[in-house]
Tab-separated table of C-alpha atoms in Angstrom:
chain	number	residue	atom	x	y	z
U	169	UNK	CA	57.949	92.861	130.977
U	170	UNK	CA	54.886	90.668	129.258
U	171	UNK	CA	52.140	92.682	128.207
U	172	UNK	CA	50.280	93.603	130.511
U	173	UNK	CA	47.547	96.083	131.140
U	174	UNK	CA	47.584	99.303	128.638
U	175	UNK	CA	49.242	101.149	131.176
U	176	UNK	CA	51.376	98.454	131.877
U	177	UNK	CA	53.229	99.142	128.031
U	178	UNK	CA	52.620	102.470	128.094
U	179	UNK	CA	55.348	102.954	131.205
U	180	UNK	CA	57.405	100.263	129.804
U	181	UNK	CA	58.067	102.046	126.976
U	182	UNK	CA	58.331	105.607	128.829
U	183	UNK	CA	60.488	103.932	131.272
U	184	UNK	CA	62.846	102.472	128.621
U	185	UNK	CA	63.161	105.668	126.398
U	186	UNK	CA	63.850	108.030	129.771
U	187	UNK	CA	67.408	108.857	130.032
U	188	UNK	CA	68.746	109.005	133.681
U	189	UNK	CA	68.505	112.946	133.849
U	190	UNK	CA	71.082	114.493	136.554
U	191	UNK	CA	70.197	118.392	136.622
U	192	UNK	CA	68.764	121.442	138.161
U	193	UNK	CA	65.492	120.857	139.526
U	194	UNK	CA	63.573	124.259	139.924
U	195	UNK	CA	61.842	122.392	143.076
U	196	UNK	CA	64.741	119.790	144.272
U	197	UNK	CA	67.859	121.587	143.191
U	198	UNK	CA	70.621	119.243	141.572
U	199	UNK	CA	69.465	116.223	141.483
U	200	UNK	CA	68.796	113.118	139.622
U	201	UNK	CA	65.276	113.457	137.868
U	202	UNK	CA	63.366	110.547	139.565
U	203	UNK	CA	60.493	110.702	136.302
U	204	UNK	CA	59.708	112.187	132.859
U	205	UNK	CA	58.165	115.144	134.187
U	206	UNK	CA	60.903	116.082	136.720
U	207	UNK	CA	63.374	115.954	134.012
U	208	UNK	CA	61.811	117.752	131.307
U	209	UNK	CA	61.090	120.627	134.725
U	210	UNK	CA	65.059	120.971	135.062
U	211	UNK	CA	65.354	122.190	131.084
U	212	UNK	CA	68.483	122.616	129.768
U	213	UNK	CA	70.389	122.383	132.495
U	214	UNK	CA	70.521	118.879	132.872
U	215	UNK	CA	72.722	116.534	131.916
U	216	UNK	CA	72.080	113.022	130.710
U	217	UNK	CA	74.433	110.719	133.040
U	218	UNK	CA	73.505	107.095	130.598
U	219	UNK	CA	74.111	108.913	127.158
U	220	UNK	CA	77.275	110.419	128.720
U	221	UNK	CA	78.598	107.650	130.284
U	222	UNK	CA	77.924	105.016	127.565
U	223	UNK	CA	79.266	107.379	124.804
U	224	UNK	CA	82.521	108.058	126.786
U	225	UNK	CA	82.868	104.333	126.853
U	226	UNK	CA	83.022	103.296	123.750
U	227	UNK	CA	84.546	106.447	123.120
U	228	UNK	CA	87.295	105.109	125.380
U	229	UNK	CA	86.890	101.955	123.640
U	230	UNK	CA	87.246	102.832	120.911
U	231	UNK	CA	90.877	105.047	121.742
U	232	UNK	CA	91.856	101.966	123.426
U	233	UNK	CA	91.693	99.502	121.013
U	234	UNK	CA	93.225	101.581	118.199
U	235	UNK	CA	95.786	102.720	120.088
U	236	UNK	CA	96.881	99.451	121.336
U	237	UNK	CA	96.485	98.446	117.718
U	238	UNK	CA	98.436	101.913	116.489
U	239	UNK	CA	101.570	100.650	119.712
U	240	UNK	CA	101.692	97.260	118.125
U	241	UNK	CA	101.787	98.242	114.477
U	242	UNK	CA	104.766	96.956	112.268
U	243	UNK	CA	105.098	97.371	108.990
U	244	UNK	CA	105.521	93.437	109.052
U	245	UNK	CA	103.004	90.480	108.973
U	246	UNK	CA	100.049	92.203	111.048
U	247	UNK	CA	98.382	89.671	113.661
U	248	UNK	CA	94.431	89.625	114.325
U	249	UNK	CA	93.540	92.864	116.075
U	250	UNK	CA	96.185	94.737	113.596
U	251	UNK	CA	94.429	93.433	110.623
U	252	UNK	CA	91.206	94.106	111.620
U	253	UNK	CA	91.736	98.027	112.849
U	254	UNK	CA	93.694	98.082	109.607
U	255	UNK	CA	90.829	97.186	107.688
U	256	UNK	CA	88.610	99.512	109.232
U	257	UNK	CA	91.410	102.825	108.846
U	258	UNK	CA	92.021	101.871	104.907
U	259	UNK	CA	88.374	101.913	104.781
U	260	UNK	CA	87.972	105.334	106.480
U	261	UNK	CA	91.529	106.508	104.687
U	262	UNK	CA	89.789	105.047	100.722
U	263	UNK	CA	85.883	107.126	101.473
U	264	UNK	CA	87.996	110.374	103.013
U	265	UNK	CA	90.685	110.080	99.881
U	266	UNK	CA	87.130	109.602	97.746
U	267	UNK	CA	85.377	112.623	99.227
U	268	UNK	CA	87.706	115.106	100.127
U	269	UNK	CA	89.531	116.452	97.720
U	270	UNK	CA	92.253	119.183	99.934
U	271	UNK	CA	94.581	118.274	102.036
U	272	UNK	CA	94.133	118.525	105.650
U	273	UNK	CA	95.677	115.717	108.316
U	274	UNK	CA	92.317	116.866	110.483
U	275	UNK	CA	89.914	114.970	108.225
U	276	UNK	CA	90.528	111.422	107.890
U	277	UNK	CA	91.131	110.929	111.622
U	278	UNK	CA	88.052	112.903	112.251
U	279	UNK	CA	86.527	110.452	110.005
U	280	UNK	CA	87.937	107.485	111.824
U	281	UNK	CA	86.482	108.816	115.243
U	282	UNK	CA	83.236	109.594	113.937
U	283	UNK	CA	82.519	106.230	112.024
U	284	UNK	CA	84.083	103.835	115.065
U	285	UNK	CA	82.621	105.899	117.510
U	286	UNK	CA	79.053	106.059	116.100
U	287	UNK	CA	79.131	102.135	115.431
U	288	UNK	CA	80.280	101.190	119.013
U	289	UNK	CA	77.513	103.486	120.124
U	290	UNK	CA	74.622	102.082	117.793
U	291	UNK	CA	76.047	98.298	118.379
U	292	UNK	CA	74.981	98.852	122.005
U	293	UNK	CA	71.497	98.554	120.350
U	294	UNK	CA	71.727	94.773	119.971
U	295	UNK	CA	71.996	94.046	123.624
U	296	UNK	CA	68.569	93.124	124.573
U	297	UNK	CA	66.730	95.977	125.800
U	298	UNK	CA	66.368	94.581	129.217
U	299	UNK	CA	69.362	93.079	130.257
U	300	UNK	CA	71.241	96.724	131.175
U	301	UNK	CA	68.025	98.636	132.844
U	302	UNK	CA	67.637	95.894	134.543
U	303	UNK	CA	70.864	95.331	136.074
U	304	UNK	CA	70.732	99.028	136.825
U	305	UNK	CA	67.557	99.155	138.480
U	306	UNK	CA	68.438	96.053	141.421
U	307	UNK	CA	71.791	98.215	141.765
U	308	UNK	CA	69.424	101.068	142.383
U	309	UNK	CA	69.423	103.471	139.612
U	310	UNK	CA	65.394	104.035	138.151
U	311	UNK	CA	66.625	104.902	134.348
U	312	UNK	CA	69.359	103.790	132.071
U	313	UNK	CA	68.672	104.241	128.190
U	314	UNK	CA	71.703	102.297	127.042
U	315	UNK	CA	71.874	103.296	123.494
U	316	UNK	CA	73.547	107.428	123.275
U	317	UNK	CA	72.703	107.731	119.921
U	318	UNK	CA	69.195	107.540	120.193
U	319	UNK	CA	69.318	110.910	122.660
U	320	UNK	CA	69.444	113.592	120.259
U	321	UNK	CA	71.843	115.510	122.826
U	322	UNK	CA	74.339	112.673	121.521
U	323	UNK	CA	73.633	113.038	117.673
U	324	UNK	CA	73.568	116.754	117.633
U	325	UNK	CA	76.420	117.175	120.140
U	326	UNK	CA	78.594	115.551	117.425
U	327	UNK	CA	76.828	117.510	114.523
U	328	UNK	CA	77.695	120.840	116.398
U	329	UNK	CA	81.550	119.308	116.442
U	330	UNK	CA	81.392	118.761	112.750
U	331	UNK	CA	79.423	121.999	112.529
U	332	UNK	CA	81.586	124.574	114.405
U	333	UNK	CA	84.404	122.318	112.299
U	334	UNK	CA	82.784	123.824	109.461
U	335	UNK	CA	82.548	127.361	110.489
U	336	UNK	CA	86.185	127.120	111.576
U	337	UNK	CA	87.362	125.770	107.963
U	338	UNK	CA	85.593	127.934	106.037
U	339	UNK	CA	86.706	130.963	108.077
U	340	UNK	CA	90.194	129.391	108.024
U	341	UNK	CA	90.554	128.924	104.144
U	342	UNK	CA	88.542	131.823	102.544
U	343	UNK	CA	88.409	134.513	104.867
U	344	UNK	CA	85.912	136.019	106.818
U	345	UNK	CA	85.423	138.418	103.449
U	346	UNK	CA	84.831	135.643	101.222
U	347	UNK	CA	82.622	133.379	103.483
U	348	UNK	CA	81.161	136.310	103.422
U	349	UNK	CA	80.824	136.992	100.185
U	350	UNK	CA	79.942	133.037	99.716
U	351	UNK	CA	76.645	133.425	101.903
U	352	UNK	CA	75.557	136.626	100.511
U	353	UNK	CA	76.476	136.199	96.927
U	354	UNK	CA	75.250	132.603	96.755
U	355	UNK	CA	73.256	131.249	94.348
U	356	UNK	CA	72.340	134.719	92.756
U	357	UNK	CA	75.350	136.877	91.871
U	358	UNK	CA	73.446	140.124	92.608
U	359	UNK	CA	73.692	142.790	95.301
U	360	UNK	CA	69.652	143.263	94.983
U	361	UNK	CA	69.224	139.564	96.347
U	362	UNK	CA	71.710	139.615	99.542
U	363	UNK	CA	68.970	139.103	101.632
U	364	UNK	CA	67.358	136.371	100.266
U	365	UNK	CA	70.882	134.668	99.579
U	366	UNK	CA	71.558	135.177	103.300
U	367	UNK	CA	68.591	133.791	104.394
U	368	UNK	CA	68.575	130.757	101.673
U	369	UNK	CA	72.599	130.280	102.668
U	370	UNK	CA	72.401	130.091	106.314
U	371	UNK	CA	69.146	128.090	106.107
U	372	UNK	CA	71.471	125.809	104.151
U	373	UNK	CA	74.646	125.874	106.724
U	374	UNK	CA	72.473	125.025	109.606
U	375	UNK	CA	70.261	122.149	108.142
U	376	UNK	CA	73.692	120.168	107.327
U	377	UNK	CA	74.495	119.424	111.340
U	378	UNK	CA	70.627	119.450	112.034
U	379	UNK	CA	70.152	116.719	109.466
U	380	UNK	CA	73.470	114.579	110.449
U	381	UNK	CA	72.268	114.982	113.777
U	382	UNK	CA	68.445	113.910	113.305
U	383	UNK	CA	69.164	111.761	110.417
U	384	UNK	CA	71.101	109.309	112.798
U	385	UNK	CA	68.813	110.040	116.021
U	386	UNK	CA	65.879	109.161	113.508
U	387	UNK	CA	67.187	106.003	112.882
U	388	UNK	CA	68.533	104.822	115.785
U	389	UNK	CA	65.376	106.095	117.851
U	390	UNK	CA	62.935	104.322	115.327
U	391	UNK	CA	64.977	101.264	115.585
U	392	UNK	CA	65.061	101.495	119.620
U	393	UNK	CA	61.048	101.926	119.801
U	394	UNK	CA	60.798	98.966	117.663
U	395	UNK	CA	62.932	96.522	120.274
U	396	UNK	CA	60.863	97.682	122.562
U	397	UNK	CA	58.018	96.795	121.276
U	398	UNK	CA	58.758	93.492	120.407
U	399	UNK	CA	60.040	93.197	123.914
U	400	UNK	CA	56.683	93.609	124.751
U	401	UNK	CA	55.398	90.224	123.063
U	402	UNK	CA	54.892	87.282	124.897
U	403	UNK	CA	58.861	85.866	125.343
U	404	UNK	CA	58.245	82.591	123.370
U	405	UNK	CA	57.017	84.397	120.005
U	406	UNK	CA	60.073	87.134	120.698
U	407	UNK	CA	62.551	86.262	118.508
U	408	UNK	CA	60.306	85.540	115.347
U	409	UNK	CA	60.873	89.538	115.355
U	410	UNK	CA	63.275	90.041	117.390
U	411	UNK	CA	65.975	88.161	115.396
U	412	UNK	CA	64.921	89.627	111.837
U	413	UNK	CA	65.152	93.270	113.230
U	414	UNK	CA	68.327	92.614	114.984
U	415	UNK	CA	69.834	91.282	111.802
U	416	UNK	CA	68.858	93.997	109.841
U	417	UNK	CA	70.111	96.480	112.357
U	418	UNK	CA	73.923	95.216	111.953
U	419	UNK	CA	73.240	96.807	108.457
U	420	UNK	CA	71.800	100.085	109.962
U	421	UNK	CA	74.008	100.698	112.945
U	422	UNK	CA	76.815	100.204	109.995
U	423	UNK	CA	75.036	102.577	107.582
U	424	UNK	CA	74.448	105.088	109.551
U	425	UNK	CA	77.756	105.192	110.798
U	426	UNK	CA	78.965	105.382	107.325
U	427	UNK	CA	76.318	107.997	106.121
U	428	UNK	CA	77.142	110.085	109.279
U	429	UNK	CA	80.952	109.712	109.027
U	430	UNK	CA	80.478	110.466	104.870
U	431	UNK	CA	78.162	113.409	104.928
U	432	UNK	CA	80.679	115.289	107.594
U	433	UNK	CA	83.325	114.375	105.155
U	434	UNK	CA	81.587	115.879	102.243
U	435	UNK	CA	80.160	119.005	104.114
U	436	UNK	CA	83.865	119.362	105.406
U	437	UNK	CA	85.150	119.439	101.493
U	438	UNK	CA	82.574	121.754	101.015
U	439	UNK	CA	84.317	124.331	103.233
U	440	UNK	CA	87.471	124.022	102.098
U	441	UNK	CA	86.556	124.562	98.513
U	442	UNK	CA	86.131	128.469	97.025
U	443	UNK	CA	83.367	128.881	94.635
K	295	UNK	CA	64.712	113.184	125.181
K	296	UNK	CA	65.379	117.348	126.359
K	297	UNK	CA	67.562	119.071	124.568
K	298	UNK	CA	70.140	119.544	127.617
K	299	UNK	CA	73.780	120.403	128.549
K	300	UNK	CA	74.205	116.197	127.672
K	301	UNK	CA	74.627	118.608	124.005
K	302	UNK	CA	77.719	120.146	124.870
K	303	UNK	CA	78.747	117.638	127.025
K	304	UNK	CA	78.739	115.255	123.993
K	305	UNK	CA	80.428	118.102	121.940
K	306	UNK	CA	82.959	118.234	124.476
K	307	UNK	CA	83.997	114.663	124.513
K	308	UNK	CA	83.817	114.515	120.638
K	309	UNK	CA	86.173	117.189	120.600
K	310	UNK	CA	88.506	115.747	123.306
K	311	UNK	CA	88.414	112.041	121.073
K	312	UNK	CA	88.970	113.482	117.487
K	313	UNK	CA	92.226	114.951	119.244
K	314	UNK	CA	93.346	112.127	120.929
K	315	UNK	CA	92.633	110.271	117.530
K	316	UNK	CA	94.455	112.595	115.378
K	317	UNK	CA	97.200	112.769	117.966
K	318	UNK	CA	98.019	109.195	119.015
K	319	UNK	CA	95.698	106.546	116.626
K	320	UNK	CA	96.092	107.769	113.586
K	321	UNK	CA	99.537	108.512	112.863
K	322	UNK	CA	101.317	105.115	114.122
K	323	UNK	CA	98.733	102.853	112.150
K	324	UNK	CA	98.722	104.912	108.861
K	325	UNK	CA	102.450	104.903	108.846
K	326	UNK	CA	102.439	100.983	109.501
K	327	UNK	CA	100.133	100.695	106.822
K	328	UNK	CA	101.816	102.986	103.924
K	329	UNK	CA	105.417	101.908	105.147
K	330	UNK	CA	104.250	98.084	104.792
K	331	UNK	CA	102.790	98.957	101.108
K	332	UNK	CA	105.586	100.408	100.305
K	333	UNK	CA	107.896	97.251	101.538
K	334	UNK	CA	105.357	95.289	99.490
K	335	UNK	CA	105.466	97.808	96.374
K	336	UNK	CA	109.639	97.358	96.867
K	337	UNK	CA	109.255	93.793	97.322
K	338	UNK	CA	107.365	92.703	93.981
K	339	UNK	CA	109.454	95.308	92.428
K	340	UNK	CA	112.914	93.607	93.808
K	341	UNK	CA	111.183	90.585	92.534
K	342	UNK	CA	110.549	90.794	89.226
K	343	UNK	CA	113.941	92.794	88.747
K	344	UNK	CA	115.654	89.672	90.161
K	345	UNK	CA	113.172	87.822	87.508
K	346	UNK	CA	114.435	89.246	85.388
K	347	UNK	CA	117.827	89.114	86.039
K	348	UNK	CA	117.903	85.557	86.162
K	349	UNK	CA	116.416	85.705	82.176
K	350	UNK	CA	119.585	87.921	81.295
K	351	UNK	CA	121.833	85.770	83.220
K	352	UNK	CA	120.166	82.230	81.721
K	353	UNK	CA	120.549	83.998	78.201
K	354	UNK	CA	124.339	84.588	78.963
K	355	UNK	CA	125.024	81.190	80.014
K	356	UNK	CA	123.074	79.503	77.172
K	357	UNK	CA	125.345	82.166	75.066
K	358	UNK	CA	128.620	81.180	76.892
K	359	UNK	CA	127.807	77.736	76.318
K	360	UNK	CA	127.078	77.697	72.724
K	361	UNK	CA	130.108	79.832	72.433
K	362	UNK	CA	132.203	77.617	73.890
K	363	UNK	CA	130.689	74.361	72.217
K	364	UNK	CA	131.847	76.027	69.230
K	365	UNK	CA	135.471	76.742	70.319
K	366	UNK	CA	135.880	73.378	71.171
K	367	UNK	CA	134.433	72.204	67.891
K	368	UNK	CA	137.086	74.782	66.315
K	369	UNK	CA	139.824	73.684	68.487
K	370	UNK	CA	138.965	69.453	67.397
K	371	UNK	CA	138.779	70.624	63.900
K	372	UNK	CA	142.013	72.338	64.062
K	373	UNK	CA	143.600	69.679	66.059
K	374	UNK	CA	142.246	67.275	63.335
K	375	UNK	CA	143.697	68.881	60.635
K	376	UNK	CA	147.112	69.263	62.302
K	377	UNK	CA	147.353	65.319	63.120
K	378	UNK	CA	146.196	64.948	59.640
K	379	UNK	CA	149.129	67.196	58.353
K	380	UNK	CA	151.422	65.888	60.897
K	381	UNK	CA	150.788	62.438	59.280
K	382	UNK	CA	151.277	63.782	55.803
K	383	UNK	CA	154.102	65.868	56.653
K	384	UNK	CA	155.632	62.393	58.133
K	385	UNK	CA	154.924	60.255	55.273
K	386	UNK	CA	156.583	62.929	52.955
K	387	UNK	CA	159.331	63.342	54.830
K	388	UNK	CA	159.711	59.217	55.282
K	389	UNK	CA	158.914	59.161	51.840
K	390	UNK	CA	161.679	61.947	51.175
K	391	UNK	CA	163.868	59.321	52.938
K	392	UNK	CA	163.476	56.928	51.025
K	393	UNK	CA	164.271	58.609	47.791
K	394	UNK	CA	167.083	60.321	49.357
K	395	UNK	CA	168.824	56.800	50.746
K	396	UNK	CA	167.927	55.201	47.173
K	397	UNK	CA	169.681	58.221	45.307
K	398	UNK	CA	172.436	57.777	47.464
K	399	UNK	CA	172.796	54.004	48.015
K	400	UNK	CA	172.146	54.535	43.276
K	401	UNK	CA	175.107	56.885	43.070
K	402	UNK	CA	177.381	54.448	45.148
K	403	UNK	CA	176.738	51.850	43.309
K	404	UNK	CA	177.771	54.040	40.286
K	405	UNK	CA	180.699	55.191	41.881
K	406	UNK	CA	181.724	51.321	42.648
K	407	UNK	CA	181.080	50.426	38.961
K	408	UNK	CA	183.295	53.606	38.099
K	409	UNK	CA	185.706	53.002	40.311
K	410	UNK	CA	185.827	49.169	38.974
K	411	UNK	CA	185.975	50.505	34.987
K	412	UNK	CA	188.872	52.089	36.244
K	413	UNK	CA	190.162	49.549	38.013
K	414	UNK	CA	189.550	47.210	35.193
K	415	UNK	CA	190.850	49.417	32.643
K	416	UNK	CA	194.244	49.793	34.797
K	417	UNK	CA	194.419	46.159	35.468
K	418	UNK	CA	193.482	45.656	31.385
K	419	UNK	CA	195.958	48.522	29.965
K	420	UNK	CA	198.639	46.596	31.959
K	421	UNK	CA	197.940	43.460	30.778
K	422	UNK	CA	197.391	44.468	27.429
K	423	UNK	CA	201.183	46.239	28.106
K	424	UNK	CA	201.920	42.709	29.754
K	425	UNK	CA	200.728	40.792	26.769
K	426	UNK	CA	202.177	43.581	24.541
K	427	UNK	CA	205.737	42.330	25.492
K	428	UNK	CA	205.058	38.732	25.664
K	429	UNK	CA	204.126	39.409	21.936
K	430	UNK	CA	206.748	42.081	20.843
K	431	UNK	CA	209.333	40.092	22.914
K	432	UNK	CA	210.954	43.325	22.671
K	433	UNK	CA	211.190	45.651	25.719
K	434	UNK	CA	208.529	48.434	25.066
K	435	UNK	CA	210.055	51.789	26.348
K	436	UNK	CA	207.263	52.058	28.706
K	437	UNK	CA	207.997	55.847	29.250
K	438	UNK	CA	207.642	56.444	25.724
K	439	UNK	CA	204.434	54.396	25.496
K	440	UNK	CA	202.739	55.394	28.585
K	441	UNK	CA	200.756	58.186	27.098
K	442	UNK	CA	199.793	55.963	23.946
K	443	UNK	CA	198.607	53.194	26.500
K	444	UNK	CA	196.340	55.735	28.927
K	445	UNK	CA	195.005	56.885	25.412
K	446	UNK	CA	193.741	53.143	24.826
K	447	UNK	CA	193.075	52.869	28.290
K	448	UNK	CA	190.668	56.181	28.627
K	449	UNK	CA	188.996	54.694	25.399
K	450	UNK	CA	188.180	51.370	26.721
């Protein structure tokens, strides 16, 4: 863990940002991926057994407390966990109310998922980045990247939710013919420039879930490198860094929960809106 | 940090959470939450209705009160006024009385003195017939005289 050697840090970090790969080794067959190399061999078909684990979860987590808060709800005096959920739902309910303008009982509890779902993953960040691998590796198992939404799989996995969402609204309220007609006839109104509207439009569609998707892997990824990192200082300067980053992430893992959560929102309103 | 099936995989269980959350996490908590605004929203409402309720209702009572101060102020006036006349009516009628038992108690004595002329003048006429005879020694046919005598009598 101290700094060591150059190669020493080198593998720490490597080690630390390697997610425990389970796939289809051309060589091995299924199997778990026991380095970098043998993972990034077994190509797509892989799966990442930490992000998937760790996301189901808090994913779970998540269901569980807000349903246990959803059982116990009366419309009387709320108690601790009540007020707290309810907090977080009239939050979600005000910024959905704020940025969607149709009506469609899909969104807002979309919303809800997305933004407590995204948080409980990126609040996994502030566990020191040691304490889990660790653990892992005396039970055994080499790799364990706690944190699913620094694996892209994670972020765009949930971008290609709110994407085919997307599709499936705009399909749903204008038609194929005028989604059509929306791609092709978008922003010039003439037949002449179909092509280039095409081109410009479905550029346009498929940077929104590439950007929710890398916007929030960006972030959290960035942040994750940094931990690391410090991690490497000696462990009695640590937290002159440590502390200041960590505080400062409770404000990103929040923001980009709410930026992620927001943008879907707004992309969302897009489709349901004619032009 | 391959793109892998850990995409779809994450897709999946997205999917499989939104539904769960639209199905059984959303529903019971927004209700709790718009049915409780809406008890609040009734509440304040029932409150200041009941505010102001109790204004109308202090209004009518400070009404009914000055209402009735004046009745009663009426009624002591009037009941004022009646002693007041009942005393007056009294003190005519005593007075009334009084007149009424001096008239009478006035005529009586009239009628006594009357009667006592009358008396007198009987009593007189015969003695003047009395003294008449002494004088005249001669028997006065009182018959024929009688008539002459009340004459002198009446006069006196």
């Amino acid at each position: 863990m101290a700094a060591g050697s150059e190669v020493t840090a080198t593998y720490y970090i490597q080690h630390h940002l390697q997610n425990l790969t389970f796939g289809k080794h051309p060589e091995n067959g299924w199997s778990l991926a026991h380095s970098s190399e043998e993972a990034m061999e077994m190509g797509f078909w892989a799966i990442h057994l930490d992000t998937m684990g760790w996301s189901i979860a808090m994913g779970a987590l998540f269901i569980w407390l807000f349903r246990k808060a959803g059982k116990l709800a009366t419309t009387g005096v709320p108690g601790t966990l009540q007020n707290i959920i309810e907090m977080v739902v009239e939050f979600v309910e005000n910024t959905v109310r704020g940025a969607f303008h149709g009506k469609n009982p899909v969104i807002a509890p979309l919303a809800l998922t997305l933004f407590v779902w995204i948080f409980l993953m990126n609040l996994l960040k502030l566990i020191p980045v040691d304490y889990v691998p660790e653990l892992f590796a005396r039970l055994g198992v080499g790799y364990m990247k706690m944190v699913p939404t620094t694996d892209p799989n994670a972020t765009l996995g949930m971008a290609l939710g709110v994407f085919l969402l997307i599709i499936y609204y705009s399909l749903k309220v204008k038609g194929v013919g005028g989604f059509a007609k929306e791609l092709s006839l978008t922003p010039f109104n003439h037949w002449l420039l179909i092509p280039f509207n095409l081109l410009l439009e479905i550029i346009g569609l498929l940077v929104k879930p590439l950007g929710l998707g890398l916007r929030l892997f960006g972030n959290m990824f960035a942040g994750e490198v940094i931990f690391i990192l410090i991690a490497l200082l000696p462990f009695w300067i640590m937290w002159t860094l440590n502390v200041p980053w960590a505080i400062f992430h409770i404000l990103v893992i929040t923001l980009q929960a709410f930026i992620f959560t927001v943008l879907s929102v707004v992309y969302l309103n897009a489709a349901h809106e004619h032009h | 940090m391959n793109i892998n099936m850990t995409l779809i995989g994450q897709t999946i269980a997205f999917a499989i959470f939104v539904w769960f959350c639209i199905k059984y996490v959303w529903p019971p908590i927004s209700n709790a939450l718009h049915e409780r605004q809406k008890k609040i929203a009734d509440g304040l409402d029932a409150a200041s209705r009941a505010s102001r309720d109790l204004e109308l209702a202090q209004e009518q009572a400070a009404e009914t009160l000055r209402e009735s101060k004046q009745q009663a102020t009426e009624i002591l006036e009037q009941a004022n006024k009646r002693a007041s006349q009942m005393i007056e009516e009294a003190r005519e009628q005593a007075r009334a009385e009084g007149e009424r038992l001096v008239a009478s108690a006035r005529s009586e004595i009239e009628q006594e003195v009357h009667r006592a002329k009358d008396e007198l003048r009987v009593q007189v006429s015969s003695l003047a017939l009395v003294g008449a005879e002494r004088v005249l020694e001669a028997s006065i046919d009182e018959k024929a005289h009688r008539e002459m005598l009340d004459k002198l009598a009446a006069e006196l």
